[in-house]
Amino acid sequence: MQINLTVVFKSKPEHIEEVRAMLLNLVEKSREEKACLQYDLHHGTKNPEIFIFHEIWESQEGLDLHDQQPYIKKLVAEIPALIQEPAGIYHTELLNL
């Protein structure tokens, strides 16, 4: 079963460019994973502190493997100092089939 995620990061104002670079690196590496079906990063136009991922994973197993990647572990360790609050992670279901 496919896994749909939306993940929201809210950068501290002084770290917007650093967070942007970290998250763009994550896009590049995550898209190389076999189980990754979609991995898009959006940036707020009216609120530049907001970054939103829309992700689709082939399966829970694929997402679990993604979460164990060294670049994910590095992000989890480093980004808390750069963001205003913990990331919002939302598991979703596509309704408009």
PDB file of N, CA and C in Angstrom:
ATOM      1  N   MET A   1       0.832  -1.183   0.000  1.00  0.00           N
ATOM      2  CA  MET A   1       0.000   0.000   0.000  1.00  0.00           C
ATOM      3  C   MET A   1       0.882   1.253   0.000  1.00  0.00           C
ATOM      4  N   GLN A   2       0.573   2.198  -0.854  1.00  0.00           N
ATOM      5  CA  GLN A   2       1.337   3.441  -0.917  1.00  0.00           C
ATOM      6  C   GLN A   2       1.145   4.259   0.350  1.00  0.00           C
ATOM      7  N   ILE A   3       2.199   4.981   0.721  1.00  0.00           N
ATOM      8  CA  ILE A   3       2.171   5.866   1.877  1.00  0.00           C
ATOM      9  C   ILE A   3       2.306   7.295   1.368  1.00  0.00           C
ATOM     10  N   ASN A   4       1.344   8.157   1.721  1.00  0.00           N
ATOM     11  CA  ASN A   4       1.365   9.573   1.355  1.00  0.00           C
ATOM     12  C   ASN A   4       1.683  10.389   2.595  1.00  0.00           C
ATOM     13  N   LEU A   5       2.658  11.258   2.477  1.00  0.00           N
ATOM     14  CA  LEU A   5       3.061  12.103   3.602  1.00  0.00           C
ATOM     15  C   LEU A   5       3.109  13.565   3.177  1.00  0.00           C
ATOM     16  N   THR A   6       2.767  14.418   4.117  1.00  0.00           N
ATOM     17  CA  THR A   6       3.038  15.839   4.007  1.00  0.00           C
ATOM     18  C   THR A   6       3.834  16.200   5.254  1.00  0.00           C
ATOM     19  N   VAL A   7       4.970  16.837   5.055  1.00  0.00           N
ATOM     20  CA  VAL A   7       5.843  17.211   6.176  1.00  0.00           C
ATOM     21  C   VAL A   7       6.091  18.708   6.088  1.00  0.00           C
ATOM     22  N   VAL A   8       5.867  19.408   7.213  1.00  0.00           N
ATOM     23  CA  VAL A   8       5.984  20.864   7.242  1.00  0.00           C
ATOM     24  C   VAL A   8       7.089  21.273   8.215  1.00  0.00           C
ATOM     25  N   PHE A   9       8.028  22.054   7.699  1.00  0.00           N
ATOM     26  CA  PHE A   9       9.095  22.643   8.510  1.00  0.00           C
ATOM     27  C   PHE A   9       8.887  24.146   8.562  1.00  0.00           C
ATOM     28  N   LYS A  10       9.114  24.733   9.729  1.00  0.00           N
ATOM     29  CA  LYS A  10       9.054  26.188   9.875  1.00  0.00           C
ATOM     30  C   LYS A  10      10.421  26.663  10.362  1.00  0.00           C
ATOM     31  N   SER A  11      11.174  27.213   9.434  1.00  0.00           N
ATOM     32  CA  SER A  11      12.534  27.668   9.711  1.00  0.00           C
ATOM     33  C   SER A  11      12.550  28.889  10.628  1.00  0.00           C
ATOM     34  N   LYS A  12      13.589  29.004  11.414  1.00  0.00           N
ATOM     35  CA  LYS A  12      13.842  30.273  12.098  1.00  0.00           C
ATOM     36  C   LYS A  12      14.221  31.274  11.015  1.00  0.00           C
ATOM     37  N   PRO A  13      13.784  32.524  11.129  1.00  0.00           N
ATOM     38  CA  PRO A  13      14.031  33.505  10.059  1.00  0.00           C
ATOM     39  C   PRO A  13      15.504  33.628   9.657  1.00  0.00           C
ATOM     40  N   GLU A  14      16.389  33.553  10.604  1.00  0.00           N
ATOM     41  CA  GLU A  14      17.815  33.714  10.305  1.00  0.00           C
ATOM     42  C   GLU A  14      18.443  32.473   9.671  1.00  0.00           C
ATOM     43  N   HIS A  15      17.685  31.390   9.546  1.00  0.00           N
ATOM     44  CA  HIS A  15      18.239  30.141   9.001  1.00  0.00           C
ATOM     45  C   HIS A  15      17.527  29.664   7.733  1.00  0.00           C
ATOM     46  N   ILE A  16      16.729  30.520   7.103  1.00  0.00           N
ATOM     47  CA  ILE A  16      15.948  30.108   5.934  1.00  0.00           C
ATOM     48  C   ILE A  16      16.829  29.508   4.843  1.00  0.00           C
ATOM     49  N   GLU A  17      17.893  30.159   4.497  1.00  0.00           N
ATOM     50  CA  GLU A  17      18.741  29.660   3.397  1.00  0.00           C
ATOM     51  C   GLU A  17      19.432  28.350   3.764  1.00  0.00           C
ATOM     52  N   GLU A  18      19.844  28.222   4.999  1.00  0.00           N
ATOM     53  CA  GLU A  18      20.483  26.983   5.453  1.00  0.00           C
ATOM     54  C   GLU A  18      19.483  25.815   5.432  1.00  0.00           C
ATOM     55  N   VAL A  19      18.276  26.063   5.920  1.00  0.00           N
ATOM     56  CA  VAL A  19      17.237  25.030   5.901  1.00  0.00           C
ATOM     57  C   VAL A  19      16.900  24.669   4.457  1.00  0.00           C
ATOM     58  N   ARG A  20      16.780  25.659   3.607  1.00  0.00           N
ATOM     59  CA  ARG A  20      16.486  25.420   2.186  1.00  0.00           C
ATOM     60  C   ARG A  20      17.525  24.497   1.566  1.00  0.00           C
ATOM     61  N   ALA A  21      18.790  24.781   1.801  1.00  0.00           N
ATOM     62  CA  ALA A  21      19.871  23.963   1.236  1.00  0.00           C
ATOM     63  C   ALA A  21      19.819  22.533   1.782  1.00  0.00           C
ATOM     64  N   MET A  22      19.578  22.392   3.067  1.00  0.00           N
ATOM     65  CA  MET A  22      19.499  21.051   3.664  1.00  0.00           C
ATOM     66  C   MET A  22      18.348  20.255   3.057  1.00  0.00           C
ATOM     67  N   LEU A  23      17.195  20.896   2.899  1.00  0.00           N
ATOM     68  CA  LEU A  23      16.029  20.189   2.398  1.00  0.00           C
ATOM     69  C   LEU A  23      16.152  19.867   0.908  1.00  0.00           C
ATOM     70  N   LEU A  24      16.750  20.754   0.143  1.00  0.00           N
ATOM     71  CA  LEU A  24      16.978  20.458  -1.278  1.00  0.00           C
ATOM     72  C   LEU A  24      17.925  19.275  -1.444  1.00  0.00           C
ATOM     73  N   ASN A  25      18.921  19.172  -0.581  1.00  0.00           N
ATOM     74  CA  ASN A  25      19.822  18.023  -0.604  1.00  0.00           C
ATOM     75  C   ASN A  25      19.042  16.742  -0.316  1.00  0.00           C
ATOM     76  N   LEU A  26      18.111  16.838   0.601  1.00  0.00           N
ATOM     77  CA  LEU A  26      17.270  15.696   0.947  1.00  0.00           C
ATOM     78  C   LEU A  26      16.433  15.250  -0.253  1.00  0.00           C
ATOM     79  N   VAL A  27      15.912  16.186  -1.022  1.00  0.00           N
ATOM     80  CA  VAL A  27      15.129  15.855  -2.218  1.00  0.00           C
ATOM     81  C   VAL A  27      15.982  15.038  -3.182  1.00  0.00           C
ATOM     82  N   GLU A  28      17.160  15.522  -3.451  1.00  0.00           N
ATOM     83  CA  GLU A  28      18.044  14.859  -4.412  1.00  0.00           C
ATOM     84  C   GLU A  28      18.323  13.414  -4.000  1.00  0.00           C
ATOM     85  N   LYS A  29      18.666  13.210  -2.748  1.00  0.00           N
ATOM     86  CA  LYS A  29      19.021  11.869  -2.276  1.00  0.00           C
ATOM     87  C   LYS A  29      17.798  10.967  -2.151  1.00  0.00           C
ATOM     88  N   SER A  30      16.689  11.513  -1.674  1.00  0.00           N
ATOM     89  CA  SER A  30      15.487  10.700  -1.480  1.00  0.00           C
ATOM     90  C   SER A  30      14.918  10.209  -2.803  1.00  0.00           C
ATOM     91  N   ARG A  31      14.979  11.025  -3.828  1.00  0.00           N
ATOM     92  CA  ARG A  31      14.459  10.624  -5.135  1.00  0.00           C
ATOM     93  C   ARG A  31      15.238   9.464  -5.742  1.00  0.00           C
ATOM     94  N   GLU A  32      16.418   9.204  -5.256  1.00  0.00           N
ATOM     95  CA  GLU A  32      17.223   8.069  -5.735  1.00  0.00           C
ATOM     96  C   GLU A  32      16.797   6.746  -5.099  1.00  0.00           C
ATOM     97  N   GLU A  33      16.021   6.804  -4.038  1.00  0.00           N
ATOM     98  CA  GLU A  33      15.591   5.583  -3.362  1.00  0.00           C
ATOM     99  C   GLU A  33      14.547   4.844  -4.198  1.00  0.00           C
ATOM    100  N   LYS A  34      14.676   3.532  -4.246  1.00  0.00           N
ATOM    101  CA  LYS A  34      13.789   2.703  -5.060  1.00  0.00           C
ATOM    102  C   LYS A  34      12.320   2.866  -4.672  1.00  0.00           C
ATOM    103  N   ALA A  35      12.030   2.967  -3.395  1.00  0.00           N
ATOM    104  CA  ALA A  35      10.642   3.037  -2.923  1.00  0.00           C
ATOM    105  C   ALA A  35      10.020   4.429  -3.051  1.00  0.00           C
ATOM    106  N   CYS A  36      10.803   5.425  -3.441  1.00  0.00           N
ATOM    107  CA  CYS A  36      10.306   6.792  -3.554  1.00  0.00           C
ATOM    108  C   CYS A  36       9.572   6.968  -4.883  1.00  0.00           C
ATOM    109  N   LEU A  37       8.283   7.240  -4.796  1.00  0.00           N
ATOM    110  CA  LEU A  37       7.477   7.475  -5.994  1.00  0.00           C
ATOM    111  C   LEU A  37       7.336   8.964  -6.292  1.00  0.00           C
ATOM    112  N   GLN A  38       7.330   9.779  -5.258  1.00  0.00           N
ATOM    113  CA  GLN A  38       7.251  11.233  -5.419  1.00  0.00           C
ATOM    114  C   GLN A  38       7.859  11.883  -4.188  1.00  0.00           C
ATOM    115  N   TYR A  39       8.624  12.950  -4.420  1.00  0.00           N
ATOM    116  CA  TYR A  39       9.267  13.656  -3.302  1.00  0.00           C
ATOM    117  C   TYR A  39       9.452  15.102  -3.735  1.00  0.00           C
ATOM    118  N   ASP A  40       8.489  15.940  -3.414  1.00  0.00           N
ATOM    119  CA  ASP A  40       8.484  17.332  -3.850  1.00  0.00           C
ATOM    120  C   ASP A  40       8.598  18.262  -2.655  1.00  0.00           C
ATOM    121  N   LEU A  41       9.375  19.311  -2.816  1.00  0.00           N
ATOM    122  CA  LEU A  41       9.547  20.326  -1.784  1.00  0.00           C
ATOM    123  C   LEU A  41       8.957  21.640  -2.265  1.00  0.00           C
ATOM    124  N   HIS A  42       8.098  22.225  -1.439  1.00  0.00           N
ATOM    125  CA  HIS A  42       7.501  23.520  -1.724  1.00  0.00           C
ATOM    126  C   HIS A  42       8.002  24.522  -0.695  1.00  0.00           C
ATOM    127  N   HIS A  43       8.082  25.797  -1.120  1.00  0.00           N
ATOM    128  CA  HIS A  43       8.563  26.869  -0.252  1.00  0.00           C
ATOM    129  C   HIS A  43       7.501  27.955  -0.224  1.00  0.00           C
ATOM    130  N   GLY A  44       7.181  28.447   0.969  1.00  0.00           N
ATOM    131  CA  GLY A  44       6.151  29.466   1.107  1.00  0.00           C
ATOM    132  C   GLY A  44       6.489  30.741   0.358  1.00  0.00           C
ATOM    133  N   THR A  45       5.536  31.256  -0.409  1.00  0.00           N
ATOM    134  CA  THR A  45       5.757  32.502  -1.141  1.00  0.00           C
ATOM    135  C   THR A  45       5.394  33.715  -0.288  1.00  0.00           C
ATOM    136  N   LYS A  46       4.401  33.563   0.577  1.00  0.00           N
ATOM    137  CA  LYS A  46       4.016  34.669   1.455  1.00  0.00           C
ATOM    138  C   LYS A  46       4.674  34.551   2.818  1.00  0.00           C
ATOM    139  N   ASN A  47       5.080  33.339   3.173  1.00  0.00           N
ATOM    140  CA  ASN A  47       5.792  33.100   4.422  1.00  0.00           C
ATOM    141  C   ASN A  47       7.027  32.262   4.103  1.00  0.00           C
ATOM    142  N   PRO A  48       8.165  32.898   3.851  1.00  0.00           N
ATOM    143  CA  PRO A  48       9.356  32.167   3.421  1.00  0.00           C
ATOM    144  C   PRO A  48       9.961  31.250   4.482  1.00  0.00           C
ATOM    145  N   GLU A  49       9.415  31.269   5.675  1.00  0.00           N
ATOM    146  CA  GLU A  49       9.905  30.364   6.720  1.00  0.00           C
ATOM    147  C   GLU A  49       9.340  28.957   6.561  1.00  0.00           C
ATOM    148  N   ILE A  50       8.313  28.806   5.733  1.00  0.00           N
ATOM    149  CA  ILE A  50       7.616  27.527   5.588  1.00  0.00           C
ATOM    150  C   ILE A  50       8.176  26.711   4.420  1.00  0.00           C
ATOM    151  N   PHE A  51       8.440  25.436   4.705  1.00  0.00           N
ATOM    152  CA  PHE A  51       8.855  24.450   3.708  1.00  0.00           C
ATOM    153  C   PHE A  51       7.938  23.249   3.864  1.00  0.00           C
ATOM    154  N   ILE A  52       7.407  22.754   2.739  1.00  0.00           N
ATOM    155  CA  ILE A  52       6.453  21.651   2.781  1.00  0.00           C
ATOM    156  C   ILE A  52       6.880  20.563   1.800  1.00  0.00           C
ATOM    157  N   PHE A  53       7.014  19.349   2.324  1.00  0.00           N
ATOM    158  CA  PHE A  53       7.266  18.177   1.488  1.00  0.00           C
ATOM    159  C   PHE A  53       5.952  17.479   1.190  1.00  0.00           C
ATOM    160  N   HIS A  54       5.785  17.041  -0.050  1.00  0.00           N
ATOM    161  CA  HIS A  54       4.725  16.113  -0.434  1.00  0.00           C
ATOM    162  C   HIS A  54       5.447  14.864  -0.925  1.00  0.00           C
ATOM    163  N   GLU A  55       5.187  13.752  -0.247  1.00  0.00           N
ATOM    164  CA  GLU A  55       5.915  12.514  -0.525  1.00  0.00           C
ATOM    165  C   GLU A  55       4.941  11.374  -0.780  1.00  0.00           C
ATOM    166  N   ILE A  56       5.324  10.487  -1.683  1.00  0.00           N
ATOM    167  CA  ILE A  56       4.606   9.231  -1.877  1.00  0.00           C
ATOM    168  C   ILE A  56       5.647   8.120  -1.881  1.00  0.00           C
ATOM    169  N   TRP A  57       5.412   7.148  -1.020  1.00  0.00           N
ATOM    170  CA  TRP A  57       6.311   5.999  -0.874  1.00  0.00           C
ATOM    171  C   TRP A  57       5.581   4.737  -1.297  1.00  0.00           C
ATOM    172  N   GLU A  58       6.308   3.834  -1.914  1.00  0.00           N
ATOM    173  CA  GLU A  58       5.759   2.594  -2.431  1.00  0.00           C
ATOM    174  C   GLU A  58       5.090   1.752  -1.337  1.00  0.00           C
ATOM    175  N   SER A  59       5.674   1.779  -0.133  1.00  0.00           N
ATOM    176  CA  SER A  59       5.175   0.944   0.953  1.00  0.00           C
ATOM    177  C   SER A  59       5.707   1.469   2.288  1.00  0.00           C
ATOM    178  N   GLN A  60       5.139   0.955   3.363  1.00  0.00           N
ATOM    179  CA  GLN A  60       5.646   1.309   4.685  1.00  0.00           C
ATOM    180  C   GLN A  60       7.089   0.836   4.846  1.00  0.00           C
ATOM    181  N   GLU A  61       7.393  -0.309   4.289  1.00  0.00           N
ATOM    182  CA  GLU A  61       8.760  -0.825   4.367  1.00  0.00           C
ATOM    183  C   GLU A  61       9.744   0.124   3.684  1.00  0.00           C
ATOM    184  N   GLY A  62       9.342   0.679   2.541  1.00  0.00           N
ATOM    185  CA  GLY A  62      10.192   1.632   1.838  1.00  0.00           C
ATOM    186  C   GLY A  62      10.395   2.908   2.634  1.00  0.00           C
ATOM    187  N   LEU A  63       9.330   3.379   3.283  1.00  0.00           N
ATOM    188  CA  LEU A  63       9.437   4.573   4.120  1.00  0.00           C
ATOM    189  C   LEU A  63      10.322   4.291   5.333  1.00  0.00           C
ATOM    190  N   ASP A  64      10.163   3.103   5.918  1.00  0.00           N
ATOM    191  CA  ASP A  64      11.003   2.732   7.065  1.00  0.00           C
ATOM    192  C   ASP A  64      12.473   2.710   6.671  1.00  0.00           C
ATOM    193  N   LEU A  65      12.778   2.193   5.484  1.00  0.00           N
ATOM    194  CA  LEU A  65      14.155   2.177   4.995  1.00  0.00           C
ATOM    195  C   LEU A  65      14.663   3.598   4.769  1.00  0.00           C
ATOM    196  N   HIS A  66      13.816   4.460   4.235  1.00  0.00           N
ATOM    197  CA  HIS A  66      14.152   5.871   4.033  1.00  0.00           C
ATOM    198  C   HIS A  66      14.552   6.518   5.362  1.00  0.00           C
ATOM    199  N   ASP A  67      13.770   6.233   6.391  1.00  0.00           N
ATOM    200  CA  ASP A  67      14.031   6.833   7.706  1.00  0.00           C
ATOM    201  C   ASP A  67      15.358   6.381   8.319  1.00  0.00           C
ATOM    202  N   GLN A  68      15.924   5.303   7.812  1.00  0.00           N
ATOM    203  CA  GLN A  68      17.194   4.783   8.332  1.00  0.00           C
ATOM    204  C   GLN A  68      18.416   5.266   7.541  1.00  0.00           C
ATOM    205  N   GLN A  69      18.180   6.036   6.481  1.00  0.00           N
ATOM    206  CA  GLN A  69      19.293   6.507   5.654  1.00  0.00           C
ATOM    207  C   GLN A  69      20.162   7.497   6.429  1.00  0.00           C
ATOM    208  N   PRO A  70      21.481   7.471   6.213  1.00  0.00           N
ATOM    209  CA  PRO A  70      22.379   8.384   6.932  1.00  0.00           C
ATOM    210  C   PRO A  70      22.008   9.856   6.758  1.00  0.00           C
ATOM    211  N   TYR A  71      21.549  10.258   5.582  1.00  0.00           N
ATOM    212  CA  TYR A  71      21.212  11.673   5.372  1.00  0.00           C
ATOM    213  C   TYR A  71      19.937  12.064   6.121  1.00  0.00           C
ATOM    214  N   ILE A  72      19.044  11.133   6.367  1.00  0.00           N
ATOM    215  CA  ILE A  72      17.865  11.430   7.191  1.00  0.00           C
ATOM    216  C   ILE A  72      18.282  11.548   8.657  1.00  0.00           C
ATOM    217  N   LYS A  73      19.108  10.637   9.112  1.00  0.00           N
ATOM    218  CA  LYS A  73      19.586  10.692  10.496  1.00  0.00           C
ATOM    219  C   LYS A  73      20.359  11.987  10.755  1.00  0.00           C
ATOM    220  N   LYS A  74      21.146  12.430   9.766  1.00  0.00           N
ATOM    221  CA  LYS A  74      21.897  13.683   9.899  1.00  0.00           C
ATOM    222  C   LYS A  74      20.933  14.870  10.001  1.00  0.00           C
ATOM    223  N   LEU A  75      19.910  14.886   9.148  1.00  0.00           N
ATOM    224  CA  LEU A  75      18.917  15.959   9.193  1.00  0.00           C
ATOM    225  C   LEU A  75      18.209  15.987  10.552  1.00  0.00           C
ATOM    226  N   VAL A  76      17.800  14.839  11.028  1.00  0.00           N
ATOM    227  CA  VAL A  76      17.099  14.749  12.312  1.00  0.00           C
ATOM    228  C   VAL A  76      17.975  15.282  13.451  1.00  0.00           C
ATOM    229  N   ALA A  77      19.267  15.054  13.352  1.00  0.00           N
ATOM    230  CA  ALA A  77      20.185  15.529  14.392  1.00  0.00           C
ATOM    231  C   ALA A  77      20.459  17.027  14.300  1.00  0.00           C
ATOM    232  N   GLU A  78      20.507  17.571  13.088  1.00  0.00           N
ATOM    233  CA  GLU A  78      20.954  18.953  12.897  1.00  0.00           C
ATOM    234  C   GLU A  78      19.833  19.986  12.776  1.00  0.00           C
ATOM    235  N   ILE A  79      18.680  19.612  12.261  1.00  0.00           N
ATOM    236  CA  ILE A  79      17.673  20.637  11.946  1.00  0.00           C
ATOM    237  C   ILE A  79      16.949  21.217  13.161  1.00  0.00           C
ATOM    238  N   PRO A  80      16.846  20.529  14.287  1.00  0.00           N
ATOM    239  CA  PRO A  80      16.116  21.144  15.409  1.00  0.00           C
ATOM    240  C   PRO A  80      16.622  22.535  15.808  1.00  0.00           C
ATOM    241  N   ALA A  81      17.909  22.793  15.684  1.00  0.00           N
ATOM    242  CA  ALA A  81      18.454  24.102  16.043  1.00  0.00           C
ATOM    243  C   ALA A  81      18.088  25.184  15.026  1.00  0.00           C
ATOM    244  N   LEU A  82      17.606  24.778  13.850  1.00  0.00           N
ATOM    245  CA  LEU A  82      17.335  25.714  12.763  1.00  0.00           C
ATOM    246  C   LEU A  82      15.856  26.004  12.551  1.00  0.00           C
ATOM    247  N   ILE A  83      14.992  25.245  13.226  1.00  0.00           N
ATOM    248  CA  ILE A  83      13.551  25.410  13.018  1.00  0.00           C
ATOM    249  C   ILE A  83      12.859  25.892  14.291  1.00  0.00           C
ATOM    250  N   GLN A  84      11.677  26.490  14.095  1.00  0.00           N
ATOM    251  CA  GLN A  84      10.946  27.104  15.203  1.00  0.00           C
ATOM    252  C   GLN A  84      10.226  26.095  16.091  1.00  0.00           C
ATOM    253  N   GLU A  85       9.875  24.956  15.515  1.00  0.00           N
ATOM    254  CA  GLU A  85       9.116  23.932  16.233  1.00  0.00           C
ATOM    255  C   GLU A  85       9.353  22.599  15.541  1.00  0.00           C
ATOM    256  N   PRO A  86       9.031  21.498  16.201  1.00  0.00           N
ATOM    257  CA  PRO A  86       9.208  20.208  15.522  1.00  0.00           C
ATOM    258  C   PRO A  86       8.407  20.156  14.222  1.00  0.00           C
ATOM    259  N   ALA A  87       8.933  19.438  13.257  1.00  0.00           N
ATOM    260  CA  ALA A  87       8.247  19.294  11.970  1.00  0.00           C
ATOM    261  C   ALA A  87       6.893  18.643  12.174  1.00  0.00           C
ATOM    262  N   GLY A  88       5.916  19.115  11.413  1.00  0.00           N
ATOM    263  CA  GLY A  88       4.601  18.476  11.402  1.00  0.00           C
ATOM    264  C   GLY A  88       4.615  17.389  10.352  1.00  0.00           C
ATOM    265  N   ILE A  89       4.300  16.160  10.753  1.00  0.00           N
ATOM    266  CA  ILE A  89       4.293  15.025   9.828  1.00  0.00           C
ATOM    267  C   ILE A  89       2.871  14.495   9.751  1.00  0.00           C
ATOM    268  N   TYR A  90       2.316  14.520   8.546  1.00  0.00           N
ATOM    269  CA  TYR A  90       0.925  14.137   8.346  1.00  0.00           C
ATOM    270  C   TYR A  90       0.839  12.980   7.348  1.00  0.00           C
ATOM    271  N   HIS A  91       0.308  11.875   7.797  1.00  0.00           N
ATOM    272  CA  HIS A  91       0.013  10.734   6.912  1.00  0.00           C
ATOM    273  C   HIS A  91      -1.362  11.006   6.319  1.00  0.00           C
ATOM    274  N   THR A  92      -1.450  10.949   4.992  1.00  0.00           N
ATOM    275  CA  THR A  92      -2.693  11.348   4.332  1.00  0.00           C
ATOM    276  C   THR A  92      -3.168  10.267   3.367  1.00  0.00           C
ATOM    277  N   GLU A  93      -4.400  10.444   2.914  1.00  0.00           N
ATOM    278  CA  GLU A  93      -5.009   9.574   1.934  1.00  0.00           C
ATOM    279  C   GLU A  93      -5.507  10.458   0.788  1.00  0.00           C
ATOM    280  N   LEU A  94      -5.166  10.105  -0.430  1.00  0.00           N
ATOM    281  CA  LEU A  94      -5.616  10.867  -1.598  1.00  0.00           C
ATOM    282  C   LEU A  94      -7.100  10.609  -1.820  1.00  0.00           C
ATOM    283  N   LEU A  95      -7.886  11.665  -1.848  1.00  0.00           N
ATOM    284  CA  LEU A  95      -9.340  11.518  -2.001  1.00  0.00           C
ATOM    285  C   LEU A  95      -9.824  11.726  -3.425  1.00  0.00           C
ATOM    286  N   ASN A  96      -9.113  12.481  -4.220  1.00  0.00           N
ATOM    287  CA  ASN A  96      -9.576  12.799  -5.577  1.00  0.00           C
ATOM    288  C   ASN A  96      -8.985  11.807  -6.575  1.00  0.00           C
ATOM    289  N   LEU A  97      -9.491  10.567  -6.522  1.00  0.00           N
ATOM    290  CA  LEU A  97      -8.977   9.509  -7.410  1.00  0.00           C
ATOM    291  C   LEU A  97      -9.435   9.745  -8.792  1.00  0.00           C
TER     292      LEU A  97
END
